[in-house]
XYZ file of C-alpha atoms in Angstrom:
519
model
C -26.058 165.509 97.534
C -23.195 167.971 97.349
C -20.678 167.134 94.494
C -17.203 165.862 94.986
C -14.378 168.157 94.895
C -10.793 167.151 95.138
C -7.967 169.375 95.051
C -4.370 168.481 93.436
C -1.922 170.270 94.761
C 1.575 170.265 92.381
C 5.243 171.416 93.341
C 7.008 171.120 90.325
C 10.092 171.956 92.121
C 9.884 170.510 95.526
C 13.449 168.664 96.035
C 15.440 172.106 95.000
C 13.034 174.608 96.431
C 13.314 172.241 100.018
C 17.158 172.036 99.565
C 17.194 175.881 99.631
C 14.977 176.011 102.457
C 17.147 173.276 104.476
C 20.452 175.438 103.480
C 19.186 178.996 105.001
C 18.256 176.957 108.025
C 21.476 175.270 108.608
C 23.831 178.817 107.288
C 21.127 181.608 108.238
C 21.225 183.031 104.271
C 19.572 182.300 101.579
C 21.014 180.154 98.517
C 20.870 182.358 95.312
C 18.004 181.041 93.400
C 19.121 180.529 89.767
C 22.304 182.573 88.982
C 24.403 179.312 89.218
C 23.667 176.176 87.095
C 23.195 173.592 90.302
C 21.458 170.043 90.081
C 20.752 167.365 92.518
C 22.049 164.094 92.293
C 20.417 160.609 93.508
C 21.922 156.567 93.145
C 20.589 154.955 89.970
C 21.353 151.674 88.654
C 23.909 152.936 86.303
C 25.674 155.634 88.362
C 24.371 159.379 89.954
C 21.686 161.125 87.821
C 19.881 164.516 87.897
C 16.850 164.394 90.669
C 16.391 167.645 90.245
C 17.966 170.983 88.591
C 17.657 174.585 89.156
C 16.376 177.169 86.135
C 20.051 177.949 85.068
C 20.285 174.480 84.626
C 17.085 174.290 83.114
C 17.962 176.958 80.837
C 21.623 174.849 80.257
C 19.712 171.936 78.635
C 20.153 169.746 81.401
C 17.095 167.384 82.163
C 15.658 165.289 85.538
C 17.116 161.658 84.639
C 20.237 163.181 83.283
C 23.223 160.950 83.922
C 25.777 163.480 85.953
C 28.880 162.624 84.058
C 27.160 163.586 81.054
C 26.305 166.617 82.163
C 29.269 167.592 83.366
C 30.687 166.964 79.959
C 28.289 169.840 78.577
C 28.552 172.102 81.610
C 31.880 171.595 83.709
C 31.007 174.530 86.076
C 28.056 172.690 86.842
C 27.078 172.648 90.779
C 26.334 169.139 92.132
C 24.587 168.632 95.645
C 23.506 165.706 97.154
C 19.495 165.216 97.170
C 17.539 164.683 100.125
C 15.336 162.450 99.417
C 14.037 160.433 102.801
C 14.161 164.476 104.132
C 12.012 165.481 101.439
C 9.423 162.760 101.943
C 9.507 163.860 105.484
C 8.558 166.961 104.414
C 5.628 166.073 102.334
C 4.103 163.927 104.775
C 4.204 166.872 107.510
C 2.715 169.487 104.596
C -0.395 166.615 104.378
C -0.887 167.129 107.831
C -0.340 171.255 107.468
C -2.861 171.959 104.844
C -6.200 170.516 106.623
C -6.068 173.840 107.657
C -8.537 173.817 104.938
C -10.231 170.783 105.022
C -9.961 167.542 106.736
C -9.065 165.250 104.296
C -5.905 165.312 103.173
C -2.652 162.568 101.818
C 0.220 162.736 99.750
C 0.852 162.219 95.843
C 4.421 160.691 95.182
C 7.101 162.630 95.464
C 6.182 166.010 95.031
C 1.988 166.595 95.527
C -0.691 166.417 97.688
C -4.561 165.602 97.586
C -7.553 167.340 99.428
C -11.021 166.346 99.113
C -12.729 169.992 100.089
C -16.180 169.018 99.563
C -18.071 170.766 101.484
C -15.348 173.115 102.441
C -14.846 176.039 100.593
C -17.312 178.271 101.821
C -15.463 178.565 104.708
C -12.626 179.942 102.521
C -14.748 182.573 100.184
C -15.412 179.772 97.435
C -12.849 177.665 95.535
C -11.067 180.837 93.462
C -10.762 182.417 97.155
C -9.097 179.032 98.617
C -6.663 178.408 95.765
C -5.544 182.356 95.847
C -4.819 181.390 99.850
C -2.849 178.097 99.353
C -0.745 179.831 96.513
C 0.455 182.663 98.659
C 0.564 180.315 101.609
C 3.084 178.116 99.657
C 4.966 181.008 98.265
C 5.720 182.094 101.840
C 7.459 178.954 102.184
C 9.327 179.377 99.217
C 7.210 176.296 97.102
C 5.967 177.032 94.306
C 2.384 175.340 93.534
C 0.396 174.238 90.726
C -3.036 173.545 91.970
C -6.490 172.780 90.260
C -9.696 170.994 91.581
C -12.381 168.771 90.071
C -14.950 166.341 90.485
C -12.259 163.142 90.329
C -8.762 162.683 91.198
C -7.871 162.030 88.222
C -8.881 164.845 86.236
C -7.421 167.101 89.432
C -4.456 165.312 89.358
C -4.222 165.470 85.163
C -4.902 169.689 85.317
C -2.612 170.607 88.180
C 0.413 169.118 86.075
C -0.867 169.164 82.263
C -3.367 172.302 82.757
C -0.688 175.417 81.935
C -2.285 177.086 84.900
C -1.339 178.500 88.524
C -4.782 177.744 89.098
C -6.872 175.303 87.395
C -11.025 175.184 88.386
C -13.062 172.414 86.341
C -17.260 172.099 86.982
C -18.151 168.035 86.507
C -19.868 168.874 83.412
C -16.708 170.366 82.012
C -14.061 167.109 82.915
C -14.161 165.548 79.353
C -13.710 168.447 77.582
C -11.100 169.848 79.675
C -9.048 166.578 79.752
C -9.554 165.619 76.163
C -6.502 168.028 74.749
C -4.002 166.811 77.217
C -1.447 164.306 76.752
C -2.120 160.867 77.403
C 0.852 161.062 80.444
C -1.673 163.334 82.282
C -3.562 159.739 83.117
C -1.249 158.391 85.342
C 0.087 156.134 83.351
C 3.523 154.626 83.546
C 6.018 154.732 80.553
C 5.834 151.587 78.754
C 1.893 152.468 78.545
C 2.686 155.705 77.343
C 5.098 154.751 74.789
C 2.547 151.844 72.918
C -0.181 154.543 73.269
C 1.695 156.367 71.065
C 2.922 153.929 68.580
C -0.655 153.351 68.482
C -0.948 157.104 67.121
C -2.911 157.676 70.333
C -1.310 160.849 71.984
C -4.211 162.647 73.485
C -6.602 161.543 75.909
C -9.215 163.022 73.542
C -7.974 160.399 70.929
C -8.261 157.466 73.198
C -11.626 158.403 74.045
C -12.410 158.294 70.904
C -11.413 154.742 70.182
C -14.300 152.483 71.111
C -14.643 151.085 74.491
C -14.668 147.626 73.585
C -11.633 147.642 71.828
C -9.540 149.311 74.466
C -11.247 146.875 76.953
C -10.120 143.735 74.870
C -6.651 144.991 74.147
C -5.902 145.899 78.320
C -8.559 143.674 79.527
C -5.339 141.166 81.693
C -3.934 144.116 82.805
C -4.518 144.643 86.224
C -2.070 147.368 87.821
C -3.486 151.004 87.116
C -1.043 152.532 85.847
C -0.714 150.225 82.769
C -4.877 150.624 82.018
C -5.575 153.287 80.025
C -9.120 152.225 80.250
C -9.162 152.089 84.278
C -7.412 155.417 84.242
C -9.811 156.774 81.681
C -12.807 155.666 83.860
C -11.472 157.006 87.073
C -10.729 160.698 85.723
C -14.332 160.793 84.364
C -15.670 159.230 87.427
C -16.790 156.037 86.526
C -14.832 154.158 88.359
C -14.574 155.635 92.032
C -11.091 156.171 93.381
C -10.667 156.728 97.107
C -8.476 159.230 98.579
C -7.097 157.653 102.165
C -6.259 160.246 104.523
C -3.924 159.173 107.803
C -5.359 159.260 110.655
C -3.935 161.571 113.246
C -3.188 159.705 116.284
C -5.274 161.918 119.241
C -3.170 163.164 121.861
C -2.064 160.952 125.158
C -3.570 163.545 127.772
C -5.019 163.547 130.737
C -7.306 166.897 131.805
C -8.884 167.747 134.901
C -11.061 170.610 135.173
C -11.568 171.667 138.985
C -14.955 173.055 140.509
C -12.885 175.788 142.165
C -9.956 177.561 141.351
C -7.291 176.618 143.574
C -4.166 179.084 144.636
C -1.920 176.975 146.992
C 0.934 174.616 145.303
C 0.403 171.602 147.773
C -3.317 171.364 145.882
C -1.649 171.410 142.210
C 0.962 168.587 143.353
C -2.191 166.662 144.559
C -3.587 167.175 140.974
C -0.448 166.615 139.352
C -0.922 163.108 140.999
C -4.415 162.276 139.959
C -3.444 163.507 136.342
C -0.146 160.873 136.482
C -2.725 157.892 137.243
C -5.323 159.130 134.485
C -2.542 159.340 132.013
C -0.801 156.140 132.745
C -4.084 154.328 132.402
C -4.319 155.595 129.153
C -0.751 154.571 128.247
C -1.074 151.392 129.796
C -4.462 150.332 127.420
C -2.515 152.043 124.135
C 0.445 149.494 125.306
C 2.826 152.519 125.562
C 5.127 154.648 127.611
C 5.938 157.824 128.324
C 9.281 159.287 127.151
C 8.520 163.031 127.343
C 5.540 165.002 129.899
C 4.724 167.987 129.502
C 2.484 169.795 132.602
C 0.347 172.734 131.669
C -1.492 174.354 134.329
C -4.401 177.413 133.410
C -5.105 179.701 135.283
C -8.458 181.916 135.484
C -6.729 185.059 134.112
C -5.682 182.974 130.739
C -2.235 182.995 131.953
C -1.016 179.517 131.453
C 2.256 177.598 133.163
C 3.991 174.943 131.859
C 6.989 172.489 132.682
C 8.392 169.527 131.003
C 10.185 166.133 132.175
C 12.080 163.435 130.125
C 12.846 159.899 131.323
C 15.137 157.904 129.910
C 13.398 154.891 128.955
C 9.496 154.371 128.450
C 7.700 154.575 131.454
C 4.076 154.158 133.060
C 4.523 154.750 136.766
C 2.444 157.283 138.048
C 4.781 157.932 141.364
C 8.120 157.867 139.416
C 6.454 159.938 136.768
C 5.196 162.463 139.694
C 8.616 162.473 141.145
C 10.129 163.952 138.186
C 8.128 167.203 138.563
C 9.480 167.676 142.343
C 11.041 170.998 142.883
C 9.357 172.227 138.948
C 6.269 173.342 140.547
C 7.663 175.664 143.062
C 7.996 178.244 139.812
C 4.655 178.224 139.000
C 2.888 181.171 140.055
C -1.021 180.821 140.477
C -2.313 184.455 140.043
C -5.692 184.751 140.821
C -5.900 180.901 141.013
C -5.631 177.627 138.959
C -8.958 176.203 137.138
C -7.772 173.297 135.101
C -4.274 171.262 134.479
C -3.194 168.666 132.008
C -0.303 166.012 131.815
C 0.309 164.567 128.224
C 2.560 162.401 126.953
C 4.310 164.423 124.339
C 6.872 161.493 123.440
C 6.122 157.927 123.689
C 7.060 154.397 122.892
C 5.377 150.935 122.884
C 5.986 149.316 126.160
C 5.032 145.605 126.902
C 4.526 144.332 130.355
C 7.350 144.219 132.733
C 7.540 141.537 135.780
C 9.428 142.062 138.691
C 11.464 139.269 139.585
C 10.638 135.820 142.105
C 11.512 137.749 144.994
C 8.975 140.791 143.865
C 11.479 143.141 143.834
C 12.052 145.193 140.690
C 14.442 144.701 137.828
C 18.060 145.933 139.052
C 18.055 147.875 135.301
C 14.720 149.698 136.215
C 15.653 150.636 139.230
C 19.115 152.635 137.914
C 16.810 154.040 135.102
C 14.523 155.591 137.358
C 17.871 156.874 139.309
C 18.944 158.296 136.257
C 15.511 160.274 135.427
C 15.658 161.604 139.054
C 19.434 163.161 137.965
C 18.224 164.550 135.013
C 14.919 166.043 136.603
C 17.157 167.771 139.338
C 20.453 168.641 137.543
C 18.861 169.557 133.751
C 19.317 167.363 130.837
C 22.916 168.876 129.812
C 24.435 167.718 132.786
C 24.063 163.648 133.177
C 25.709 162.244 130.581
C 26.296 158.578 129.068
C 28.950 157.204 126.894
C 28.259 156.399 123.239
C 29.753 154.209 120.928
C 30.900 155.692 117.756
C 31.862 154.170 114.430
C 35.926 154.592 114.890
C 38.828 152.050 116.764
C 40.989 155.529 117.200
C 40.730 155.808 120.846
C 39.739 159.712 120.914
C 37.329 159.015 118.452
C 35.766 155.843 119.784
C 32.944 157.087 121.798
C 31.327 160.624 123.254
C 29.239 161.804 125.864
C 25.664 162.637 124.990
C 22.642 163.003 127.565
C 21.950 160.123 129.402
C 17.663 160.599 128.759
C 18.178 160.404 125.191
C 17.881 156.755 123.594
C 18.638 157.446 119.847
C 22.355 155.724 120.513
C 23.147 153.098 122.736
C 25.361 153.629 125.601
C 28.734 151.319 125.464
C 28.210 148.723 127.567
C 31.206 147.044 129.459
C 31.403 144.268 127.130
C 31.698 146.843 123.965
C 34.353 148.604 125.989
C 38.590 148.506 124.699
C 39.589 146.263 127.770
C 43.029 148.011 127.905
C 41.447 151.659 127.788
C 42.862 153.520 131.012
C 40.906 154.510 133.896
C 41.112 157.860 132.495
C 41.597 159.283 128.996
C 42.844 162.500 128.354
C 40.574 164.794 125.924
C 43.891 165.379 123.696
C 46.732 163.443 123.772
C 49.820 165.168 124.811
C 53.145 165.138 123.726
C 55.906 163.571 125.398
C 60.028 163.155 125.098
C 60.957 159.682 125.314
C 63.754 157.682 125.899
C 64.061 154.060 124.652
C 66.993 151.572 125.076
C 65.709 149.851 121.709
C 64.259 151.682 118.802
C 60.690 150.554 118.292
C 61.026 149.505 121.814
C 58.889 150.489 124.831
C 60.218 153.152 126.657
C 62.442 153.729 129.274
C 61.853 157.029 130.431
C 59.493 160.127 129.349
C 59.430 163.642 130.054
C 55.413 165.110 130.699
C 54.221 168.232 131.317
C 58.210 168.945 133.174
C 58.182 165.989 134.884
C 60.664 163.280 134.174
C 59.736 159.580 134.851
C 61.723 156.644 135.142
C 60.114 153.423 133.715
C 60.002 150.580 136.211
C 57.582 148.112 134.077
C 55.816 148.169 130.767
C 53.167 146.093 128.998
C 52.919 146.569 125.203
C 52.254 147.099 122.651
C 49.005 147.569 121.361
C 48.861 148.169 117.622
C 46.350 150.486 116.180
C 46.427 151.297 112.478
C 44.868 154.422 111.252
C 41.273 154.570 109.729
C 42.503 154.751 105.866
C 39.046 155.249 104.352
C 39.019 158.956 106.750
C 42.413 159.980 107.107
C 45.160 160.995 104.262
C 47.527 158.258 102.936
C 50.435 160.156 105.672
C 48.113 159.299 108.572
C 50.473 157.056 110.772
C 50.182 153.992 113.143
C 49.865 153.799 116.218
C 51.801 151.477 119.507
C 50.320 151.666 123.083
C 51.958 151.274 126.117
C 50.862 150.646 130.033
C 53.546 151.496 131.600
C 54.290 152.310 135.382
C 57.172 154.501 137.249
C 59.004 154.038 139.703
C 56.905 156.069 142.215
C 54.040 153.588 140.924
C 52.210 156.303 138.668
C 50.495 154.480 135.679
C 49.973 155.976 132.007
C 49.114 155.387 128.766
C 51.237 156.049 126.424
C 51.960 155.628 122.664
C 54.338 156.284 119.697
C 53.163 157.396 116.280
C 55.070 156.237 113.707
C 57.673 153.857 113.403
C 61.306 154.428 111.747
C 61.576 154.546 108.369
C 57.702 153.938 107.611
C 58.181 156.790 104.743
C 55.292 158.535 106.285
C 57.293 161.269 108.072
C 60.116 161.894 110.254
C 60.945 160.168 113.576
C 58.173 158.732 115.584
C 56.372 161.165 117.803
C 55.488 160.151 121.368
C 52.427 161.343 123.618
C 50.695 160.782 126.563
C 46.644 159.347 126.033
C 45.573 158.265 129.347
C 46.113 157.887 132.959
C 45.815 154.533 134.877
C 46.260 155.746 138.714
């Protein structure tokens, strides 16, 4: 039976290393690595601390844990960015699912590691030196830098890749005591309290707890159940007593359906017929996962290895094999078969669960399905750019209270009529526009406005509509606001408002502009 080998992988400086990497993506240059002291800060209980800290910083004396107005005290020049933390976890998970590049079984450590179990598979590599030279340099392209070591346990892996003092730590099972018995007692996994009565104990080594007798350590942490507060579990598992699994996530396998044909085929009319078997294989599938589609992608190969491809998006989950097929109409015309086609696939790139829709006592379908599949049809025809829904925002300042974004994506609701400002005009200018007024009482509505070198006389009004501005975003100058519906005498409606009011002490005279148009 071949031993077990489990790889640790450690990035001792994963948060700062990803921030840098997130910062030449977003401003297309690099951060300067160390020249600057620079730290990141996270929430704690008793205000921001240090998450993480650059080697200036390092170098500075400042510490992870650090409180940040401390710091500051010692270095004021000291450069404070925001950590990332649900992005950096995001990260981790995907570089789980990156490195089974070198063997299947892979998860994430904590914050900042990973875990492989290679058994088995580093022969394919050139041996275990040979597969730990290629994950260094593979990290180091990404700009991570790695601590990695491998042995028979996870717990001696885990121990070595952070407490080792190597790059690149390689331990044989016979080797695991001796190896782990000069490292500090943190290098078991235990948590700080554990840690801290170890020591008072005078036990600061793991070679000096394993040379206290087994009995007594049993008796002494015998009620203790978590693992991180049992030196003795801990202790067991690193030596391999005590197995420890290593759960790798499942990768979901992809929602496709293939067909591969007997002949190649070169007409269109025969890949729209197989576009249509494909839509019923793949909504099957969707329908016995309980999901729909929100994304299809249709690849077509042909016999010369060329391969063709087009892509739909609907805007709600879906399962219908003829609307589905309907969204391709008009995409396939591109597609140029060569020498002929000899296999196509539809798969669901994007999906959501879906439960079982019912049509309605008359059988007809839902009035809301019906202007969804409408909507796809728009999109499929026009391009995603160019249907368009409105969105809510976070804001009661008129210009700011909603936006148009593409009507297939669901990540924000669309404003429903209910959500919408019942006194909003028909039509709202993009920027409002200024306008001279003239009012018969001051703070009054008005009487008659100049726009755009037209004059107006004001036959009725209806107002006003106070809007105060959004303090916590704007500066303490930032003035009120008074609408107005108000209609001339050739029966032209607008929407007006003054900003401002006399002697408010946040400016001069109230300003007057033009927001909206009613008819």
């Amino acid at each position: 039976m071949t031993a077990r080998r489990i790889v640790s992988i450690w990035f001792p400086y994963f948060p700062i290393q990803r921030w840098r990497r997130r910062q030449l993506r977003k401003y297309k240059q690099a951060e300067p690595a160390d020249q600057t002291p620079m730290v990141l800060a996270r929430e704690a209980t008793h205000g921001r601390v240090v998450h993480d800290c650059n080697a200036a910083a390092v170098a500075a004396g400042i510490s992870r844990g650090s409180r940040i107005t401390d710091m500051r005290a010692i270095l004021p020049d000291l450069r404070v960015e925001d950590a990332a933390c649900a992005a950096d976890a995001a990260d981790l998970a995907m570089l789980s699912f990156w490195v089974r590049r070198w063997c299947p079984w892979a998860q994430s450590d904590g914050a900042d590691g990973l875990l492989l179990d290679c058994t088995g598979s580093d022969h394919l590599h050139g041996g275990e030196e040979a597969m730990l030279r290629e994950m260094t340099r593979a990290f180091a392209a990404m700009g991570l830098t790695a601590r990695l070591a491998i042995a028979p346990t996870i717990g001696t892996a885990w121990a070595l890749a952070r407490h080792g003092g190597h790059k690149r730590f390689i331990c044989e099972e016979a080797d695991a005591a001796r190896h782990l018995a000069p490292l500090p007692v943190p290098a078991l996994r235990l948590d700080g309290a554990t840690v801290l009565l170890l020591k008072r104990l005078g036990l600061k080594s793991i070679g000096a707890l394993m040379d206290v007798p087994r009995e007594a350590l049993i008796r002494r942490f015998r009620r203790i159940e978590a693992p991180s507060a049992n030196p003795v579990l801990r202790l067991d598992q690193a030596l391999g007593r005590h197995k420890e699994l290593l759960v790798s996530e499942d990768i979901a396998p992809p929602l496709r359906a293939l067909r591969k044909l007997a002949e190649p085929i070169g007409h269109l009319d025969g890949l729209s017929q197989i576009l249509r078997d494909l839509a019923v294989d793949l909504c099957a599938l969707l329908e016995r996962e309980g999901r729909g589609a929100r994304g299809l992608v249709f690849t077509a190969y042909r016999v010369d290895g060329g391969v063709l491809q087009c892509d739909v998006r609907t805007g709600r989950a879906n399962r219908d094999p003829a609307h589905l097929t309907a969204l391709f109409d008009g995409k396939l015309d591109r597609f140029d078969p060569g020498f002929g086609i000899e296999a196509a696939a539809l798969e669901a790139v994007d999906s959501e669960v879906l439960a079982a829709a019912q049509d309605d006592l008359t059988g007809k379908t839902r009035d809301d399905m019906a202007f969804t599949g409408l909507i796809d049809r728009l999109v499929a025809r026009l391009g995603i750019g160019a249907v368009l829904k409105p969105v809510r925002q976070g804001s009661h300042i008129p210009e700011r209270g909603e936006l148009w974004a593409p009507a297939a994506i669901e990540n924000a609701g669309s404003l429903s009529a209910v959500q919408r400002r019942t006194t909003t005009p028909l039509r709202m200018l993009q920027r409002p526009e200024e306008a001279e007024v003239i009012h018969a009482v001051p703070d009054g509505p008005p009487a008659r406005f100049r726009w755009r070198y037209k004059l107006h006389d004001v036959a009725r009004s209806q107002g006003p509509e106070r809007i105060a501005p959004e303090w916590w975003r704007e500066n303490s100058r930032a003035r009120l606001r008074d609408y107005y519906h108000v209609e001339d005498s050739e029966g032209r409606r607008f929407w007006l408002y003054r900003e401002g009011l006399m002697d408010d002490g946040r400016g001069g005279n109230p300003q007057w502009f033009v927001h909206g148009l009613d008819a």
